[in-house]
Coordinates of C-alpha atoms and ligand atoms in Angstrom, one line a residue:
M1187 CA 94.0 161.1 142.4
T1188 CA 93.3 164.1 140.0
T1189 CA 91.6 163.4 137.4
I1190 CA 91.4 165.2 133.9
D1191 CA 88.4 165.5 131.6
H1192 CA 87.5 166.3 128.7
W1193 CA 85.4 169.2 128.5
I1194 CA 82.5 169.2 125.9
N1195 CA 79.9 171.4 125.5
G1196 CA 80.7 173.6 127.5
A1197 CA 81.2 171.1 130.6
P1198 CA 83.7 168.8 132.1
T1199 CA 82.7 165.5 130.9
Q1200 CA 85.0 162.0 131.5
G1201 CA 83.7 160.7 128.7
A1202 CA 82.8 157.0 127.4
S1203 CA 86.0 155.7 127.1
T1204 CA 87.7 154.0 130.5
R1205 CA 90.8 153.9 129.1
T1206 CA 93.2 156.3 131.1
A1207 CA 97.2 157.5 131.0
P1208 CA 99.2 159.0 133.8
V1209 CA 100.1 162.4 133.8
W1210 CA 104.3 163.5 135.2
N1211 CA 105.2 165.7 137.3
P1212 CA 107.5 165.2 135.9
A1213 CA 110.9 167.8 138.6
T1214 CA 109.6 164.7 140.9
G1215 CA 108.9 161.5 138.4
R1216 CA 105.9 160.6 140.9
E1217 CA 102.4 160.9 138.6
R1218 CA 100.3 163.4 139.4
A1219 CA 97.2 163.3 137.5
R1220 CA 95.2 160.7 135.2
V1221 CA 94.0 161.8 132.1
P1222 CA 91.7 160.3 130.3
L1223 CA 92.3 158.9 126.4
A1224 CA 88.8 159.3 124.5
S1225 CA 87.1 156.6 122.8
P1226 CA 86.3 157.2 118.8
A1227 CA 82.7 158.1 120.3
D1228 CA 83.8 160.4 122.6
V1229 CA 85.8 162.6 119.8
D1230 CA 81.9 162.2 117.9
A1231 CA 79.9 164.2 120.9
A1232 CA 82.7 166.4 120.6
V1233 CA 81.9 166.7 117.0
A1234 CA 78.1 166.9 117.5
A1235 CA 78.7 169.9 119.8
A1236 CA 80.8 171.4 117.7
S1237 CA 78.2 170.9 114.9
T1238 CA 75.3 172.3 116.2
A1239 CA 77.1 175.3 118.4
L1240 CA 78.1 175.8 114.5
E1241 CA 75.1 176.8 113.1
T1242 CA 74.9 179.5 115.0
W1243 CA 78.7 180.3 116.1
R1244 CA 79.4 181.5 112.2
E1245 CA 75.8 183.8 112.3
S1246 CA 77.2 185.7 115.6
S1247 CA 78.4 189.4 114.4
L1248 CA 82.1 190.4 113.9
S1249 CA 81.5 192.4 116.9
Q1250 CA 79.8 190.1 120.1
R1251 CA 82.8 187.5 118.9
T1252 CA 85.1 190.1 119.3
R1253 CA 84.1 190.9 122.4
I1254 CA 84.0 187.6 123.6
M1255 CA 88.2 188.0 122.5
F1256 CA 88.5 190.6 124.8
A1257 CA 86.8 189.1 127.3
F1258 CA 89.0 186.1 126.9
R1259 CA 92.9 187.6 126.6
E1260 CA 91.4 190.1 130.2
L1261 CA 91.0 185.9 131.5
L1262 CA 94.3 185.3 129.9
V1263 CA 96.2 187.5 131.2
K1264 CA 94.7 187.2 135.3
H1265 CA 95.2 183.6 135.1
E1266 CA 98.8 184.2 133.7
D1267 CA 100.7 182.9 137.7
E1268 CA 97.5 179.8 137.3
L1269 CA 98.8 178.0 134.4
A1270 CA 102.4 179.3 134.6
K1271 CA 102.3 176.4 137.4
I1272 CA 100.0 173.7 135.8
V1273 CA 102.6 174.4 132.7
S1274 CA 105.9 174.1 134.9
A1275 CA 104.4 171.6 137.2
E1276 CA 103.3 169.1 133.6
H1277 CA 105.7 170.4 132.1
G1278 CA 108.6 171.0 134.0
K1279 CA 109.9 174.3 132.7
L1280 CA 110.3 177.1 134.8
I1281 CA 107.3 179.7 135.8
D1282 CA 108.6 182.0 133.6
D1283 CA 109.5 180.7 130.4
A1284 CA 106.0 179.7 130.8
R1285 CA 105.0 182.3 130.9
G1286 CA 106.6 183.6 128.1
E1287 CA 104.6 180.8 126.4
I1288 CA 101.2 182.6 127.5
V1289 CA 102.0 186.1 127.2
R1290 CA 103.5 184.8 123.2
G1291 CA 99.5 182.5 122.5
R1292 CA 98.0 185.7 124.4
E1293 CA 99.4 187.6 121.3
V1294 CA 97.3 185.2 118.7
V1295 CA 94.2 186.4 120.7
E1296 CA 94.7 190.2 120.5
Y1297 CA 95.9 190.3 116.8
A1298 CA 92.3 187.8 117.3
C1299 CA 91.3 190.7 118.5
G1300 CA 91.2 192.6 115.7
I1301 CA 89.8 189.9 113.3
A1302 CA 87.1 192.7 111.9
E1303 CA 89.8 194.4 110.0
V1304 CA 91.1 191.9 109.5
L1305 CA 88.7 189.8 108.1
K1306 CA 87.8 193.0 105.3
G1307 CA 87.0 191.8 101.5
G1308 CA 88.1 193.8 98.1
H1309 CA 85.1 195.3 96.8
S1310 CA 85.8 196.5 93.0
D1311 CA 82.7 199.0 91.9
Q1312 CA 81.4 199.4 87.9
V1313 CA 83.8 195.6 86.1
S1314 CA 81.4 195.8 83.7
R1315 CA 78.5 198.4 82.9
G1316 CA 76.6 198.0 86.8
V1317 CA 78.3 195.2 87.4
D1318 CA 79.9 195.0 91.1
V1319 CA 82.5 192.5 92.4
H1320 CA 83.2 191.5 96.0
T1321 CA 84.9 188.8 98.5
I1322 CA 84.0 187.6 101.8
R1323 CA 85.5 185.1 103.1
Q1324 CA 83.8 182.6 105.2
P1325 CA 84.7 179.7 108.0
L1326 CA 85.1 176.6 107.2
G1327 CA 82.8 174.9 110.6
V1328 CA 84.2 172.1 112.7
C1329 CA 88.6 172.6 113.2
A1330 CA 89.7 170.2 115.4
G1331 CA 93.5 170.9 116.5
I1332 CA 96.2 168.0 117.9
T1333 CA 99.1 169.6 120.0
P1334 CA 102.7 169.0 121.3
F1335 CA 103.7 168.6 124.4
N1336 CA 106.2 171.6 124.7
F1337 CA 104.5 174.5 125.2
P1338 CA 100.8 173.1 125.9
V1339 CA 99.8 176.7 126.4
M1340 CA 101.1 178.7 123.3
V1341 CA 100.5 176.2 120.8
P1342 CA 97.0 176.0 120.7
L1343 CA 96.8 179.7 121.3
W1344 CA 98.9 179.0 118.2
M1345 CA 95.0 177.9 116.6
H1346 CA 92.0 178.0 118.6
P1347 CA 91.4 181.9 119.0
I1348 CA 91.6 182.6 114.1
A1349 CA 89.3 180.3 114.3
I1350 CA 86.4 180.9 116.3
A1351 CA 87.2 184.4 115.9
T1352 CA 86.6 183.9 111.5
G1353 CA 83.5 182.0 112.9
N1354 CA 84.3 178.3 113.2
T1355 CA 83.7 175.9 115.7
F1356 CA 86.6 173.9 117.8
V1357 CA 87.5 170.2 119.1
L1358 CA 91.3 170.2 121.0
K1359 CA 93.2 167.8 121.2
P1360 CA 96.0 168.4 123.4
S1361 CA 99.1 166.6 124.1
E1362 CA 98.0 163.6 126.9
R1363 CA 101.1 164.0 129.0
D1364 CA 100.2 167.9 129.6
P1365 CA 97.0 168.5 129.1
S1366 CA 95.4 170.0 132.4
A1367 CA 95.8 173.5 131.1
S1368 CA 93.5 173.5 128.1
S1369 CA 91.1 172.3 131.1
L1370 CA 91.7 175.8 132.4
I1371 CA 91.9 177.5 128.7
A1372 CA 88.3 176.0 128.2
C1373 CA 86.6 177.5 131.5
L1374 CA 87.9 180.7 130.2
Y1375 CA 85.8 180.4 127.4
A1376 CA 83.2 179.7 129.0
E1377 CA 83.5 182.8 131.5
A1378 CA 84.1 185.4 129.0
G1379 CA 80.8 184.6 127.4
L1380 CA 82.1 181.7 124.3
P1381 CA 78.6 179.9 123.9
D1382 CA 78.4 175.5 124.9
G1383 CA 80.3 173.7 121.7
V1384 CA 82.3 176.8 120.4
F1385 CA 85.5 175.2 121.5
N1386 CA 86.3 171.6 122.8
V1387 CA 88.5 169.6 124.7
V1388 CA 89.8 165.4 124.0
H1389 CA 92.4 164.6 125.5
G1390 CA 93.5 161.1 124.6
D1391 CA 96.2 159.1 122.1
K1392 CA 96.0 157.9 118.5
E1393 CA 92.8 156.2 119.1
A1394 CA 91.2 160.1 119.0
V1395 CA 93.7 161.3 116.4
D1396 CA 92.6 158.7 114.3
A1397 CA 89.1 159.4 114.9
V1398 CA 89.2 162.8 113.9
L1399 CA 92.1 163.3 110.9
D1400 CA 89.4 160.2 110.5
H1401 CA 85.8 161.7 111.1
P1402 CA 83.3 163.2 107.9
G1403 CA 81.6 166.1 110.4
I1404 CA 85.0 167.9 110.3
A1405 CA 86.3 170.1 108.0
A1406 CA 90.8 170.7 108.7
V1407 CA 92.4 169.6 111.0
S1408 CA 95.4 171.8 112.4
F1409 CA 98.6 169.8 114.4
V1410 CA 102.0 170.5 115.4
G1411 CA 104.0 167.9 116.8
S1412 CA 106.6 165.0 115.1
T1413 CA 107.8 165.2 111.3
P1414 CA 106.3 161.5 111.3
I1415 CA 103.4 161.5 112.7
A1416 CA 102.7 165.1 111.2
R1417 CA 103.6 163.6 107.5
Y1418 CA 100.8 160.9 109.3
V1419 CA 98.3 163.5 110.1
H1420 CA 98.5 165.2 106.6
E1421 CA 98.5 161.8 104.4
R1422 CA 95.6 160.4 106.3
A1423 CA 93.6 163.8 107.2
T1424 CA 94.0 165.4 103.6
A1425 CA 92.7 161.8 102.2
G1426 CA 89.9 162.4 103.9
G1427 CA 89.3 165.7 101.5
K1428 CA 89.8 167.9 105.0
R1429 CA 92.2 171.2 105.4
V1430 CA 95.5 170.6 106.9
Q1431 CA 97.7 172.1 108.3
A1432 CA 101.0 170.1 109.5
L1433 CA 103.9 171.4 111.3
G1434 CA 106.6 168.7 112.3
G1435 CA 110.0 168.6 114.3
A1436 CA 113.6 170.2 114.0
K1437 CA 116.8 170.2 113.6
N1438 CA 118.1 174.5 114.3
H1439 CA 121.3 175.4 113.7
A1440 CA 123.5 179.0 114.9
V1441 CA 126.4 180.1 112.6
V1442 CA 128.7 181.2 113.8
L1443 CA 131.2 183.5 111.7
P1444 CA 134.7 184.5 114.0
D1445 CA 134.2 188.7 113.3
A1446 CA 131.1 188.1 116.3
D1447 CA 130.8 188.7 119.6
L1448 CA 131.6 185.5 121.5
D1449 CA 130.9 186.8 124.1
F1450 CA 126.8 187.6 123.9
V1451 CA 126.8 184.7 121.1
A1452 CA 128.0 182.1 123.7
D1453 CA 125.2 183.1 126.5
Q1454 CA 122.9 183.5 123.6
L1455 CA 123.7 180.1 122.4
T1456 CA 123.2 178.9 125.9
S1457 CA 119.5 180.0 126.4
A1458 CA 118.7 179.1 123.1
A1459 CA 119.4 175.2 123.3
F1460 CA 119.2 174.4 126.7
G1461 CA 116.2 177.2 127.8
S1462 CA 113.0 175.1 128.3
A1463 CA 115.7 171.4 128.9
G1464 CA 115.9 172.2 124.0
E1465 CA 112.1 171.5 124.2
R1466 CA 111.0 173.5 122.5
C1467 CA 110.9 174.3 118.3
M1468 CA 112.9 176.5 117.8
A1469 CA 115.9 175.5 120.0
I1470 CA 119.2 176.4 118.9
S1471 CA 120.9 172.1 118.4
V1472 CA 123.5 173.2 116.1
A1473 CA 126.1 175.4 116.4
V1474 CA 128.6 175.9 113.2
A1475 CA 131.0 177.4 113.6
V1476 CA 132.7 178.7 110.5
G1477 CA 136.5 179.6 110.3
D1478 CA 138.9 180.7 112.9
A1479 CA 135.7 181.2 115.5
A1480 CA 135.5 177.3 116.5
D1481 CA 138.0 176.7 119.2
A1482 CA 137.3 180.2 121.1
L1483 CA 133.7 179.6 120.7
V1484 CA 134.1 176.1 122.3
A1485 CA 135.2 177.2 125.2
V1486 CA 132.3 180.1 125.9
L1487 CA 129.8 177.7 125.2
E1488 CA 131.7 174.7 128.0
Q1489 CA 131.7 177.3 130.8
R1490 CA 128.3 178.1 130.3
A1491 CA 126.7 175.0 129.5
R1492 CA 128.7 174.9 132.7
A1493 CA 127.3 177.0 134.9
V1494 CA 123.7 175.9 133.9
R1495 CA 121.6 175.4 137.7
V1496 CA 119.0 172.3 136.8
G1497 CA 116.8 171.9 139.2
P1498 CA 112.9 172.1 139.6
G1499 CA 111.0 174.8 137.1
D1500 CA 109.4 176.0 140.9
A1501 CA 112.3 177.3 141.6
P1502 CA 113.4 180.8 141.4
E1503 CA 117.2 179.3 141.2
T1504 CA 116.6 177.6 138.7
D1505 CA 117.9 177.8 134.8
M1506 CA 116.5 174.9 133.7
G1507 CA 114.1 172.0 134.1
P1508 CA 113.6 168.3 133.5
L1509 CA 112.5 166.6 130.4
I1510 CA 109.0 166.0 130.1
T1511 CA 109.3 161.8 130.5
Q1512 CA 111.6 158.8 131.9
A1513 CA 112.4 157.8 128.8
A1514 CA 113.3 160.8 126.7
R1515 CA 116.5 161.4 129.7
E1516 CA 117.0 157.9 128.8
R1517 CA 117.5 158.5 125.4
I1518 CA 118.9 161.5 125.8
E1519 CA 121.7 160.6 127.6
A1520 CA 121.7 157.5 124.7
A1521 CA 122.4 160.5 122.4
V1522 CA 125.4 161.1 124.3
G1523 CA 126.8 158.2 125.1
K1524 CA 126.0 157.2 120.7
A1525 CA 127.6 160.0 119.7
A1526 CA 130.6 159.6 122.2
A1527 CA 131.1 156.6 120.3
Q1528 CA 130.3 158.0 117.0
G1529 CA 133.7 160.3 117.3
A1530 CA 132.1 162.9 118.7
T1531 CA 134.1 164.7 121.7
V1532 CA 132.5 165.3 124.7
V1533 CA 133.3 168.2 126.3
V1534 CA 130.2 168.8 128.5
D1535 CA 128.4 165.4 130.3
G1536 CA 124.5 165.9 131.0
R1537 CA 124.9 162.3 132.0
G1538 CA 123.8 161.1 135.3
L1539 CA 122.5 163.6 136.7
K1540 CA 120.6 163.8 140.5
V1541 CA 119.6 166.7 141.7
D1542 CA 118.9 166.6 145.5
G1543 CA 115.6 166.2 146.7
Y1544 CA 114.5 165.8 143.2
E1545 CA 116.8 162.2 142.3
E1546 CA 113.2 160.5 140.9
G1547 CA 112.8 163.1 138.4
F1548 CA 113.7 163.3 134.5
F1549 CA 116.7 165.4 135.1
V1550 CA 119.4 165.1 132.3
G1551 CA 122.7 168.0 132.7
P1552 CA 123.0 170.3 129.4
S1553 CA 126.6 167.9 126.6
V1554 CA 128.0 170.7 124.8
L1555 CA 129.5 168.0 121.6
D1556 CA 132.4 168.9 119.3
N1557 CA 133.6 167.7 116.4
V1558 CA 130.5 166.6 114.7
T1559 CA 129.8 165.6 111.3
P1560 CA 126.4 165.6 109.4
A1561 CA 126.9 161.7 109.3
M1562 CA 126.8 161.1 112.7
D1563 CA 123.3 160.7 114.2
A1564 CA 123.6 163.3 117.0
Y1565 CA 123.5 165.3 113.7
R1566 CA 121.4 163.8 112.1
E1567 CA 117.9 163.3 114.4
E1568 CA 116.0 165.2 116.6
L1569 CA 117.0 164.8 119.7
F1570 CA 115.0 168.0 121.9
G1571 CA 117.2 167.9 125.2
P1572 CA 119.8 169.7 125.8
V1573 CA 122.4 168.6 124.0
L1574 CA 124.8 171.5 122.2
A1575 CA 126.2 170.3 118.5
V1576 CA 129.6 171.8 117.3
V1577 CA 129.7 171.6 113.5
R1578 CA 133.2 173.4 112.5
V1579 CA 133.1 175.0 108.5
R1580 CA 135.5 177.1 106.8
T1581 CA 133.2 179.6 104.7
L1582 CA 129.8 180.2 105.3
D1583 CA 129.2 178.9 101.4
E1584 CA 130.0 175.6 103.9
A1585 CA 128.0 176.6 106.5
I1586 CA 124.8 177.9 104.0
E1587 CA 125.3 173.8 102.1
L1588 CA 125.3 172.6 105.8
I1589 CA 121.5 174.0 106.2
N1590 CA 120.6 173.4 103.5
A1591 CA 121.3 170.0 103.0
N1592 CA 119.2 169.3 106.6
P1593 CA 116.6 167.6 106.3
Y1594 CA 114.1 170.3 108.7
G1595 CA 114.0 173.5 107.2
N1596 CA 112.1 175.1 110.7
G1597 CA 114.3 178.2 112.2
T1598 CA 117.9 179.1 112.3
A1599 CA 119.9 182.6 112.9
I1600 CA 123.2 183.6 111.8
F1601 CA 125.8 185.4 114.7
T1602 CA 127.9 188.4 112.9
A1603 CA 128.8 192.0 112.8
D1604 CA 128.6 191.7 108.8
G1605 CA 125.5 193.3 107.3
G1606 CA 127.1 191.4 103.2
A1607 CA 127.1 188.6 105.6
A1608 CA 123.9 187.8 106.9
R1609 CA 122.1 189.2 104.1
R1610 CA 123.9 186.7 101.6
F1611 CA 122.7 184.2 104.6
Q1612 CA 119.3 184.8 105.4
R1613 CA 118.3 185.5 101.0
A1614 CA 119.8 182.3 100.6
V1615 CA 119.4 179.8 104.2
N1616 CA 116.4 177.1 102.9
V1617 CA 114.9 177.8 105.7
G1618 CA 111.5 179.4 106.8
M1619 CA 111.8 182.1 109.9
V1620 CA 115.5 183.5 109.9
G1621 CA 117.2 185.8 112.7
V1622 CA 120.0 187.4 112.3
N1623 CA 121.4 187.7 115.5
V1624 CA 118.7 186.4 116.6
P1625 CA 118.4 183.2 117.8
I1626 CA 114.9 181.9 118.4
P1627 CA 113.4 184.1 115.4
V1628 CA 110.2 183.4 117.0
P1629 CA 108.1 185.3 114.4
M1630 CA 105.1 188.1 116.0
S1631 CA 101.6 186.9 115.6
Y1632 CA 101.0 189.0 113.3
Y1633 CA 103.0 187.4 110.7
S1634 CA 102.8 183.8 110.5
F1635 CA 104.6 180.9 112.1
G1636 CA 106.2 178.2 109.6
G1637 CA 109.4 176.0 108.2
W1638 CA 110.1 175.2 105.6
K1639 CA 111.0 171.6 103.9
D1640 CA 110.4 167.9 106.6
S1641 CA 108.8 170.9 109.6
L1642 CA 105.6 172.1 107.6
I1643 CA 103.9 169.1 105.4
G1644 CA 102.3 171.0 102.6
D1645 CA 101.9 174.2 103.4
S1646 CA 99.8 175.8 105.2
P1647 CA 101.9 177.9 108.1
I1648 CA 100.3 178.7 111.2
H1649 CA 98.4 181.9 112.4
G1650 CA 98.5 185.4 111.6
P1651 CA 97.7 186.1 108.1
E1652 CA 97.6 182.5 106.6
G1653 CA 96.3 181.2 109.6
V1654 CA 92.6 183.1 108.9
R1655 CA 93.2 182.3 104.8
F1656 CA 93.5 179.2 106.6
Y1657 CA 90.7 178.9 108.4
T1658 CA 87.8 180.5 105.8
R1659 CA 86.9 179.9 102.6
P1660 CA 87.0 183.1 99.5
K1661 CA 84.1 183.9 98.0
V1662 CA 83.3 186.4 94.7
I1663 CA 80.3 187.5 93.9
T1664 CA 79.6 189.0 90.7
S1665 CA 76.7 191.2 91.2
R1666 CA 73.9 193.5 89.1
W1667 CA 70.7 195.3 89.6
P1668 CA 69.5 196.0 86.7
Q1669 CA 67.0 198.9 86.6
R1670 CA 64.1 197.3 84.7
H1671 CA 64.9 195.3 81.1
T1672 CA 65.0 196.6 78.3
S1673 CA 66.0 195.6 74.2
A1674 CA 69.6 196.5 74.8
S1675 CA 69.9 193.9 77.2
P1676 CA 68.6 191.2 75.1
A1677 CA 70.4 187.7 76.3
A1678 CA 73.7 186.6 74.8
F1679 CA 75.4 183.2 73.9
S1680 CA 78.8 183.9 74.0
F1681 CA 81.6 184.0 77.3
P1682 CA 80.4 187.3 78.9
T1683 CA 83.8 189.8 79.2
A1684 CA 84.1 192.8 80.8
G1685 CA 81.9 195.4 79.0
Ligands
NAD1361 P1 103.3 163.9 119.2 O1 104.4 164.4 117.2 O2 104.9 163.1 119.3 O3 102.4 164.3 119.0 C1 102.6 165.3 118.4 C2 99.8 164.8 119.1 O4 100.6 164.3 118.1 C3 100.2 165.1 120.4 O5 98.9 165.4 120.8 C4 99.9 163.2 120.6 O6 99.0 162.5 121.3 C5 99.8 163.0 118.7 N1 100.6 162.0 118.9 C6 101.5 160.8 118.7 N2 102.0 159.7 118.0 C7 100.8 160.0 117.7 C8 100.3 158.5 116.8 N3 101.5 157.6 116.4 N4 99.0 158.8 115.9 C9 98.4 159.8 115.8 N5 99.0 160.7 116.8 C10 99.9 161.1 117.5 O7 105.6 165.5 119.7 P2 105.6 165.3 120.4 O8 106.6 165.0 121.4 O9 104.9 166.2 121.7 O10 106.5 167.1 120.5 C11 107.5 167.5 120.6 C12 107.8 167.5 119.1 O11 106.5 168.8 118.1 C13 109.0 167.9 118.8 O12 108.9 166.8 117.0 C14 109.1 169.4 118.4 O13 110.3 169.8 117.1 C15 107.4 168.9 117.7 N6 107.7 171.0 117.6 C16 107.1 172.0 116.3 C17 106.3 172.9 116.6 C18 107.1 173.8 115.1 O14 105.5 175.4 115.1 N7 107.7 173.1 114.3 C19 106.0 173.3 117.4 C20 106.5 172.7 119.1 C21 106.4 171.6 118.6

C-alpha cells in the first residue's frame, strides 16, 4: 500500500499525526493509497517553513522568480502524462480530460511567467512642485490554498503560481480524496529551482483546514469547494483578520432558444453535463428549453445520453468515468429516485449501472430528467453528478428570471442564432461567467475566474489580474528630494495640497 507524504521545507514527510484516510481508485472501488491527515502541529511546521522562506523569497528579483516559473512550466509539459495518469487513477476522469485540466492550469503558470509586466506600478511626475508619486504592490506573506477534489491539478494552479510569483510563500491543503498530484507538483517546483519552504503541501481534512484558518502566521486563504464550506472558511478566516477568496458551488443553466441548431446544442450539452461525470463546477446541470425548443431538445438529449460509454478513465473507448466515491454514487442514485417521486419525467435513468470487469467501481450512468420545476430538489440542489435536468419555460425573459432567482451564479450559457437575444441575455443575467454558444465558459488565465451570488463568498475572483490583486498589497509612495532648504519653504501647518 502506497503512503502519500506531506511536503514541508523541500522534503517529503509523514508528519506528526497518526491519522490517515483511504485514497480510492474509483474505477475499481479499491483503496490505492493512504494519505496522512495533518494535525495542527503539521500545519504549524509547514507555516514555520514558509515563514522562514519568506524572508529571502520576498527579496528575490523578478528575474529570478520568472526564471523559476519558466522552468516549472517546462516540467509541467514534460510530466503531463504522469500527472494525467495520477489524476485519472484517483479522480476517475478520462486521461484526456485530465490533460485538459493540466493544460488550463499550466496557462496560469504562463501568466505568472509574465509577472514582471503585470506588477509594474504607476508613476506620477511632479504632482506638486518637486514631488513625485509612485505605486508598488508588495506580497502579503504566507498564503494558503484549500482545494476541492474535482480538479486536483488545475484549481491549485489557479492559486500558487501567482502567489509565489508575486513574492509570497505558500501552504497548499489539497483534497484528501486525490492528493497525489500535489506531491508531484511539489517535486517539480523543487526541480525548477524553487527554494525550500516556498511551496509546501499538507494533506488533511477539517482538522488541517481549521488549523490553517486559525493560524496567525497565515496572511491569506484561497478556497475553492462547496458553498457551505466556502462560507465557513470565509467567516472563520476573515474573523482572524486574513484576506480570503472563497469560491463555492454551482447550478449552471444553459438556455436553448428555438432558433438554435439542436444537433450542435445536443453535443455541447452532452459533453458539458456528462463530461467528468458532471463533477465540474462549470458543468451544465440545467437545460432551460424555451418555447418550441423543448420536445425536440429532449429527444436529441435522450439519444446522446444513451450513447455515452461509461467505463474506467484509462480505457480509450470511455466517454465518462466513475464518481469520486461510493457515497457520491449513492447520493446521485437517490437524487434521481427523488426527482421521479417529485414528478419529474426520467427520460434516461443512469441508476444501477454495472461496468463489466469493474463491478465494484463507483459508476453511475447519465440521467436526463424532463419537466423539472424549480420546487424540486433535483433543481434546487447542486447534485455534482451526471444528471441533466430540463426545465421548460415560455420565453427568454422567463429563462432569465429563473436563472436570476437561483442562489448560485457561477456559469451559464445561451444557445441561439439571434445576436440580439444573446446580448440581452448576457447583460441581464446575474452570473459571473457567460457563454454564447459556448457551454463551459471558463475564462482564460489572463482573465479572472469567479461566479456571483452563492458561487463566490466575499468579492475576490481567482487568477489573472484579480489573482495578482489578491496576493499583493498596494503601497503609494510620495517623495520629495529638496535641493536645499530655503526660507521659501518654511514649515506649514495646514493640510498639504498640490502647489
Ligand atoms: P468540499 O467543499 O467538500 O471540499 C473542499 C475542501 O474543503 C477540501 O480540501 C476539503 O478537505 C475541505 N473540507 C471539506 N469539508 C470541510 C469541513 N467541514 N471543514 C473544513 N474543511 C472542509 O468540496 P469537494 O467535494 O472537494 O469539491 C466539489 C465542490 O467544489 C462542488 O461544490 C463544486 O461546485 C465546487 N467547486 C467550485 C469551483 C469554483 O470555481 N467555484 C471549482 C471546483 C469545484
